[in-house]
Amino acid sequence: MDAFGAPYVEPALSLGVRPERINTLADFAAAREHGVHARGSNHVSVPEVLADPAARHARGDLDIPVEAAYPLDRVADAYRHLERRHTLGKLVLIP
């Protein structure tokens, strides 16, 4: 299920997805109503957690598709790229 954009908690439930398997970052009312998760990933975006996948990528054990890279002074272009939706890979900002 493409969970980008419009609320998707109710459609997921109607398809039989168990509430404990659903996470929403946008529909907090539905999370409260249906008992689904509403948590982001900020707690894992720290160097200690990111070191392992970075090392795996450096060894070639983890493929991270990159769709485009932008120098930091073109961050607005990167956001315009995201606004087109359905990016097939990561967008990288180069300091």
Tab-separated table of N, CA and C in Angstrom, residues 15-47:
chain	number	residue	atom	x	y	z
A	15	LEU	N	-8.605	-3.644	4.732
A	15	LEU	CA	-7.945	-4.724	3.992
A	15	LEU	C	-7.483	-5.847	4.909
A	16	GLY	N	-7.693	-5.672	6.215
A	16	GLY	CA	-7.340	-6.721	7.160
A	16	GLY	C	-5.966	-6.582	7.796
A	17	VAL	N	-5.318	-5.432	7.600
A	17	VAL	CA	-4.023	-5.220	8.246
A	17	VAL	C	-4.270	-5.029	9.737
A	18	ARG	N	-3.552	-5.789	10.549
A	18	ARG	CA	-3.715	-5.688	12.002
A	18	ARG	C	-3.228	-4.314	12.485
A	19	PRO	N	-3.914	-3.696	13.444
A	19	PRO	CA	-3.534	-2.363	13.921
A	19	PRO	C	-2.076	-2.262	14.372
A	20	GLU	N	-1.533	-3.306	14.990
A	20	GLU	CA	-0.142	-3.234	15.447
A	20	GLU	C	0.860	-3.218	14.297
A	21	ARG	N	0.405	-3.468	13.060
A	21	ARG	CA	1.279	-3.439	11.889
A	21	ARG	C	1.197	-2.112	11.141
A	22	ILE	N	0.387	-1.184	11.633
A	22	ILE	CA	0.181	0.095	10.953
A	22	ILE	C	0.871	1.197	11.739
A	23	ASN	N	1.552	2.079	11.009
A	23	ASN	CA	2.185	3.253	11.609
A	23	ASN	C	1.837	4.456	10.744
A	24	THR	N	1.362	5.504	11.359
A	24	THR	CA	1.066	6.727	10.618
A	24	THR	C	1.895	7.877	11.167
A	25	LEU	N	2.373	8.710	10.269
A	25	LEU	CA	3.110	9.903	10.677
A	25	LEU	C	2.274	11.159	10.485
A	26	ALA	N	1.021	10.973	10.047
A	26	ALA	CA	0.205	12.138	9.722
A	26	ALA	C	-1.174	12.135	10.363
A	27	ASP	N	-1.768	10.968	10.559
A	27	ASP	CA	-3.157	10.913	11.014
A	27	ASP	C	-3.220	10.481	12.480
A	28	PHE	N	-2.910	11.422	13.369
A	28	PHE	CA	-2.845	11.111	14.794
A	28	PHE	C	-4.226	10.804	15.378
A	29	ALA	N	-5.277	11.398	14.824
A	29	ALA	CA	-6.626	11.097	15.298
A	29	ALA	C	-6.966	9.639	15.002
A	30	ALA	N	-6.639	9.165	13.812
A	30	ALA	CA	-6.901	7.758	13.461
A	30	ALA	C	-6.047	6.831	14.317
A	31	ALA	N	-4.838	7.252	14.650
A	31	ALA	CA	-3.979	6.431	15.507
A	31	ALA	C	-4.629	6.239	16.873
A	32	ARG	N	-5.152	7.324	17.438
A	32	ARG	CA	-5.834	7.225	18.738
A	32	ARG	C	-7.106	6.386	18.629
A	33	GLU	N	-7.876	6.630	17.585
A	33	GLU	CA	-9.166	5.950	17.419
A	33	GLU	C	-9.007	4.438	17.224
A	34	HIS	N	-7.991	4.043	16.452
A	34	HIS	CA	-7.857	2.631	16.079
A	34	HIS	C	-6.715	1.914	16.795
A	35	GLY	N	-5.981	2.639	17.622
A	35	GLY	CA	-4.895	2.010	18.366
A	35	GLY	C	-3.704	1.610	17.514
A	36	VAL	N	-3.430	2.380	16.457
A	36	VAL	CA	-2.265	2.095	15.618
A	36	VAL	C	-1.094	2.954	16.072
A	37	HIS	N	0.087	2.609	15.624
A	37	HIS	CA	1.286	3.363	15.986
A	37	HIS	C	1.296	4.728	15.300
A	38	ALA	N	1.937	5.679	15.955
A	38	ALA	CA	2.129	7.012	15.382
A	38	ALA	C	3.501	7.499	15.814
A	39	ARG	N	4.516	6.876	15.255
A	39	ARG	CA	5.869	7.267	15.639
A	39	ARG	C	6.749	7.366	14.404
A	40	GLY	N	7.666	8.313	14.473
A	40	GLY	CA	8.605	8.529	13.380
A	40	GLY	C	9.900	7.787	13.613
A	41	SER	N	10.910	8.224	12.908
A	41	SER	CA	12.200	7.537	13.000
A	41	SER	C	13.304	8.431	13.543
A	42	ASN	N	12.935	9.556	14.160
A	42	ASN	CA	13.958	10.462	14.681
A	42	ASN	C	14.863	9.794	15.706
A	43	HIS	N	14.316	8.846	16.471
A	43	HIS	CA	15.107	8.199	17.517
A	43	HIS	C	16.205	7.301	16.944
A	44	VAL	N	16.117	6.944	15.662
A	44	VAL	CA	17.157	6.103	15.058
A	44	VAL	C	18.069	6.898	14.128
A	45	SER	N	17.821	8.169	13.968
A	45	SER	CA	18.638	9.001	13.091
A	45	SER	C	19.794	9.636	13.850
A	46	VAL	N	20.562	8.795	14.515
A	46	VAL	CA	21.717	9.259	15.282
A	46	VAL	C	22.949	8.492	14.793
A	47	PRO	N	24.122	9.071	14.929
A	47	PRO	CA	25.334	8.420	14.399
A	47	PRO	C	25.537	6.985	14.863
